[in-house]
Short mmCIF file of N, CA and C in Angstrom, two decimals:
data_model
loop_
_atom_site.label_atom_id
_atom_site.label_comp_id
_atom_site.label_asym_id
_atom_site.label_seq_id
_atom_site.Cartn_x
_atom_site.Cartn_y
_atom_site.Cartn_z
N MET P 24 -91.88 16.56 -42.91
CA MET P 24 -92.89 17.49 -43.34
C MET P 24 -94.25 16.88 -43.03
N ARG P 25 -95.19 17.76 -42.70
CA ARG P 25 -96.56 17.30 -42.49
C ARG P 25 -97.52 18.40 -42.92
N LEU P 26 -98.78 18.04 -43.15
CA LEU P 26 -99.79 19.04 -43.48
C LEU P 26 -100.03 19.92 -42.26
N ALA P 27 -100.28 21.19 -42.50
CA ALA P 27 -100.64 22.09 -41.42
C ALA P 27 -101.96 21.61 -40.81
N GLU P 28 -102.18 21.94 -39.55
CA GLU P 28 -103.39 21.48 -38.84
C GLU P 28 -104.67 21.90 -39.54
N SER P 29 -104.68 23.04 -40.18
CA SER P 29 -105.89 23.56 -40.79
C SER P 29 -106.04 23.16 -42.26
N VAL P 30 -105.31 22.13 -42.69
CA VAL P 30 -105.33 21.72 -44.09
C VAL P 30 -105.87 20.29 -44.21
N SER P 31 -106.79 20.13 -45.15
CA SER P 31 -107.33 18.82 -45.48
C SER P 31 -106.90 18.47 -46.90
N ALA P 32 -106.67 17.20 -47.16
CA ALA P 32 -106.24 16.74 -48.48
C ALA P 32 -107.20 15.68 -48.99
N LEU P 33 -107.46 15.73 -50.28
CA LEU P 33 -108.30 14.73 -50.92
C LEU P 33 -107.63 14.32 -52.23
N ASP P 34 -107.32 13.03 -52.35
CA ASP P 34 -106.75 12.53 -53.60
C ASP P 34 -107.86 12.41 -54.64
N THR P 35 -107.53 12.79 -55.87
CA THR P 35 -108.46 12.70 -56.99
C THR P 35 -107.81 11.89 -58.10
N ASP P 36 -108.53 11.67 -59.18
CA ASP P 36 -107.97 10.95 -60.33
C ASP P 36 -106.81 11.72 -60.96
N ASP P 37 -106.80 13.04 -60.78
CA ASP P 37 -105.81 13.89 -61.43
C ASP P 37 -104.71 14.39 -60.50
N GLY P 38 -104.76 14.07 -59.22
CA GLY P 38 -103.77 14.55 -58.28
C GLY P 38 -104.33 14.67 -56.89
N THR P 39 -104.16 15.83 -56.28
CA THR P 39 -104.63 16.06 -54.91
C THR P 39 -105.19 17.47 -54.81
N VAL P 40 -106.29 17.59 -54.07
CA VAL P 40 -106.86 18.90 -53.75
C VAL P 40 -106.59 19.15 -52.27
N LEU P 41 -106.06 20.32 -51.97
CA LEU P 41 -105.80 20.73 -50.59
C LEU P 41 -106.74 21.87 -50.24
N LEU P 42 -107.36 21.80 -49.08
CA LEU P 42 -108.23 22.86 -48.58
C LEU P 42 -107.59 23.46 -47.35
N HIS P 43 -107.32 24.75 -47.43
CA HIS P 43 -106.84 25.49 -46.26
C HIS P 43 -108.09 26.00 -45.56
N GLU P 44 -108.48 25.33 -44.50
CA GLU P 44 -109.77 25.58 -43.86
C GLU P 44 -109.89 26.98 -43.27
N ARG P 45 -108.79 27.56 -42.81
CA ARG P 45 -108.86 28.91 -42.23
C ARG P 45 -109.13 29.96 -43.29
N SER P 46 -108.52 29.83 -44.45
CA SER P 46 -108.70 30.83 -45.50
C SER P 46 -109.84 30.47 -46.44
N GLY P 47 -110.21 29.19 -46.48
CA GLY P 47 -111.24 28.73 -47.40
C GLY P 47 -110.73 28.53 -48.82
N LYS P 48 -109.42 28.61 -49.01
CA LYS P 48 -108.85 28.46 -50.34
C LYS P 48 -108.56 26.99 -50.64
N PHE P 49 -108.77 26.65 -51.92
CA PHE P 49 -108.45 25.32 -52.43
C PHE P 49 -107.20 25.41 -53.28
N TYR P 50 -106.40 24.35 -53.26
CA TYR P 50 -105.19 24.26 -54.07
C TYR P 50 -105.21 22.91 -54.77
N GLN P 51 -104.87 22.89 -56.05
CA GLN P 51 -104.87 21.66 -56.83
C GLN P 51 -103.44 21.28 -57.20
N LEU P 52 -103.05 20.06 -56.88
CA LEU P 52 -101.76 19.53 -57.30
C LEU P 52 -102.00 18.51 -58.41
N ASN P 53 -101.19 18.59 -59.47
CA ASN P 53 -101.29 17.57 -60.51
C ASN P 53 -100.71 16.26 -59.98
N SER P 54 -100.69 15.24 -60.81
CA SER P 54 -100.26 13.93 -60.33
C SER P 54 -98.80 13.93 -59.85
N THR P 55 -97.95 14.70 -60.51
CA THR P 55 -96.55 14.75 -60.08
C THR P 55 -96.41 15.49 -58.75
N GLY P 56 -97.10 16.62 -58.63
CA GLY P 56 -97.08 17.36 -57.37
C GLY P 56 -97.65 16.52 -56.24
N SER P 57 -98.68 15.76 -56.55
CA SER P 57 -99.28 14.87 -55.56
C SER P 57 -98.30 13.80 -55.12
N GLU P 58 -97.56 13.25 -56.07
CA GLU P 58 -96.55 12.24 -55.73
C GLU P 58 -95.47 12.82 -54.83
N VAL P 59 -95.00 14.02 -55.18
CA VAL P 59 -93.97 14.68 -54.37
C VAL P 59 -94.48 14.88 -52.95
N LEU P 60 -95.68 15.45 -52.81
CA LEU P 60 -96.24 15.70 -51.49
C LEU P 60 -96.40 14.40 -50.71
N SER P 61 -96.93 13.39 -51.34
CA SER P 61 -97.14 12.11 -50.67
C SER P 61 -95.83 11.50 -50.17
N ARG P 62 -94.80 11.56 -50.99
CA ARG P 62 -93.51 11.00 -50.59
C ARG P 62 -92.91 11.78 -49.42
N LEU P 63 -93.00 13.10 -49.49
CA LEU P 63 -92.45 13.92 -48.41
C LEU P 63 -93.24 13.75 -47.12
N LEU P 64 -94.55 13.66 -47.23
CA LEU P 64 -95.37 13.43 -46.04
C LEU P 64 -95.11 12.04 -45.46
N GLY P 65 -94.72 11.12 -46.32
CA GLY P 65 -94.40 9.76 -45.88
C GLY P 65 -93.02 9.63 -45.26
N GLY P 66 -92.29 10.74 -45.20
CA GLY P 66 -91.00 10.73 -44.52
C GLY P 66 -89.78 10.61 -45.42
N GLU P 67 -89.99 10.55 -46.75
CA GLU P 67 -88.83 10.48 -47.63
C GLU P 67 -88.10 11.82 -47.62
N ARG P 68 -86.80 11.74 -47.78
CA ARG P 68 -85.98 12.95 -47.83
C ARG P 68 -86.04 13.54 -49.23
N LEU P 69 -85.88 14.85 -49.30
CA LEU P 69 -85.95 15.56 -50.58
C LEU P 69 -85.01 14.98 -51.63
N PRO P 70 -83.73 14.70 -51.32
CA PRO P 70 -82.85 14.13 -52.35
C PRO P 70 -83.35 12.78 -52.89
N ASP P 71 -83.98 12.00 -52.03
CA ASP P 71 -84.51 10.71 -52.47
C ASP P 71 -85.70 10.89 -53.41
N VAL P 72 -86.56 11.84 -53.09
CA VAL P 72 -87.71 12.14 -53.95
C VAL P 72 -87.23 12.63 -55.30
N VAL P 73 -86.27 13.55 -55.28
CA VAL P 73 -85.72 14.09 -56.53
C VAL P 73 -85.12 12.96 -57.37
N GLY P 74 -84.34 12.10 -56.76
CA GLY P 74 -83.72 10.99 -57.48
C GLY P 74 -84.74 10.07 -58.11
N ALA P 75 -85.79 9.73 -57.37
CA ALA P 75 -86.82 8.84 -57.90
C ALA P 75 -87.55 9.48 -59.07
N LEU P 76 -87.88 10.76 -58.96
CA LEU P 76 -88.57 11.44 -60.05
C LEU P 76 -87.68 11.59 -61.27
N ALA P 77 -86.43 11.93 -61.06
CA ALA P 77 -85.50 12.08 -62.18
C ALA P 77 -85.35 10.75 -62.92
N GLU P 78 -85.24 9.68 -62.18
CA GLU P 78 -85.10 8.36 -62.79
C GLU P 78 -86.35 7.96 -63.56
N ARG P 79 -87.51 8.20 -62.96
CA ARG P 79 -88.78 7.81 -63.58
C ARG P 79 -89.08 8.61 -64.83
N THR P 80 -88.77 9.92 -64.80
CA THR P 80 -89.14 10.79 -65.91
C THR P 80 -88.04 10.97 -66.94
N GLY P 81 -86.80 10.66 -66.56
CA GLY P 81 -85.69 10.89 -67.48
C GLY P 81 -85.22 12.34 -67.52
N ALA P 82 -85.78 13.16 -66.66
CA ALA P 82 -85.38 14.57 -66.58
C ALA P 82 -84.09 14.68 -65.77
N GLY P 83 -83.35 15.74 -66.00
CA GLY P 83 -82.12 15.96 -65.25
C GLY P 83 -82.38 16.22 -63.78
N ARG P 84 -81.50 15.71 -62.93
CA ARG P 84 -81.66 15.89 -61.48
C ARG P 84 -81.74 17.36 -61.08
N GLU P 85 -80.93 18.20 -61.71
CA GLU P 85 -80.92 19.62 -61.34
C GLU P 85 -82.27 20.27 -61.60
N LYS P 86 -82.87 19.97 -62.76
CA LYS P 86 -84.19 20.54 -63.08
C LYS P 86 -85.25 20.01 -62.12
N VAL P 87 -85.21 18.70 -61.88
CA VAL P 87 -86.19 18.11 -60.96
C VAL P 87 -86.02 18.72 -59.57
N HIS P 88 -84.79 18.90 -59.13
CA HIS P 88 -84.54 19.50 -57.82
C HIS P 88 -85.12 20.91 -57.75
N ARG P 89 -84.89 21.71 -58.78
CA ARG P 89 -85.45 23.08 -58.79
C ARG P 89 -86.97 23.05 -58.72
N ASP P 90 -87.58 22.17 -59.52
CA ASP P 90 -89.04 22.10 -59.56
C ASP P 90 -89.63 21.63 -58.23
N VAL P 91 -89.01 20.62 -57.63
CA VAL P 91 -89.50 20.10 -56.35
C VAL P 91 -89.30 21.15 -55.26
N ALA P 92 -88.16 21.81 -55.25
CA ALA P 92 -87.90 22.85 -54.25
C ALA P 92 -88.88 24.00 -54.39
N GLU P 93 -89.23 24.35 -55.63
CA GLU P 93 -90.21 25.42 -55.85
C GLU P 93 -91.58 25.01 -55.32
N LEU P 94 -91.97 23.77 -55.57
CA LEU P 94 -93.25 23.28 -55.06
C LEU P 94 -93.28 23.33 -53.54
N VAL P 95 -92.22 22.84 -52.90
CA VAL P 95 -92.14 22.85 -51.44
C VAL P 95 -92.20 24.29 -50.92
N ASP P 96 -91.50 25.20 -51.55
CA ASP P 96 -91.55 26.60 -51.15
C ASP P 96 -92.95 27.17 -51.24
N ARG P 97 -93.64 26.84 -52.31
CA ARG P 97 -95.03 27.33 -52.49
C ARG P 97 -95.97 26.73 -51.46
N LEU P 98 -95.80 25.45 -51.16
CA LEU P 98 -96.64 24.81 -50.15
C LEU P 98 -96.40 25.47 -48.78
N HIS P 99 -95.14 25.72 -48.45
CA HIS P 99 -94.82 26.40 -47.19
C HIS P 99 -95.38 27.81 -47.19
N GLY P 100 -95.18 28.52 -48.28
CA GLY P 100 -95.63 29.91 -48.37
C GLY P 100 -97.13 30.06 -48.24
N ALA P 101 -97.86 29.08 -48.71
CA ALA P 101 -99.32 29.12 -48.62
C ALA P 101 -99.83 28.62 -47.26
N GLY P 102 -98.90 28.18 -46.41
CA GLY P 102 -99.29 27.68 -45.09
C GLY P 102 -99.93 26.31 -45.13
N LEU P 103 -99.62 25.53 -46.16
CA LEU P 103 -100.22 24.21 -46.31
C LEU P 103 -99.44 23.11 -45.62
N VAL P 104 -98.13 23.30 -45.46
CA VAL P 104 -97.30 22.29 -44.81
C VAL P 104 -96.39 22.95 -43.78
N THR P 105 -95.92 22.13 -42.85
CA THR P 105 -94.95 22.58 -41.86
C THR P 105 -93.77 21.61 -41.90
N PRO P 106 -92.59 22.09 -41.50
CA PRO P 106 -91.41 21.21 -41.55
C PRO P 106 -91.54 20.01 -40.62
#
């Protein structure tokens, strides 16, 4: 996964802000969403990201998987990332 060409990212104290330059829209990721995006952009596979988050948070793998998959779907749907 990588950021779309028209997307800029800025890490903040609270997470990450994404700017879709073509639409002019800003998107805010909290610290967990920022971690997920960073890991996926760094080349980690989805199951590995899910496992790490589930272990760190103590949440069930199934719930973490649903939440991470939903985030990825939203990022794709907004045109912020490409496979």
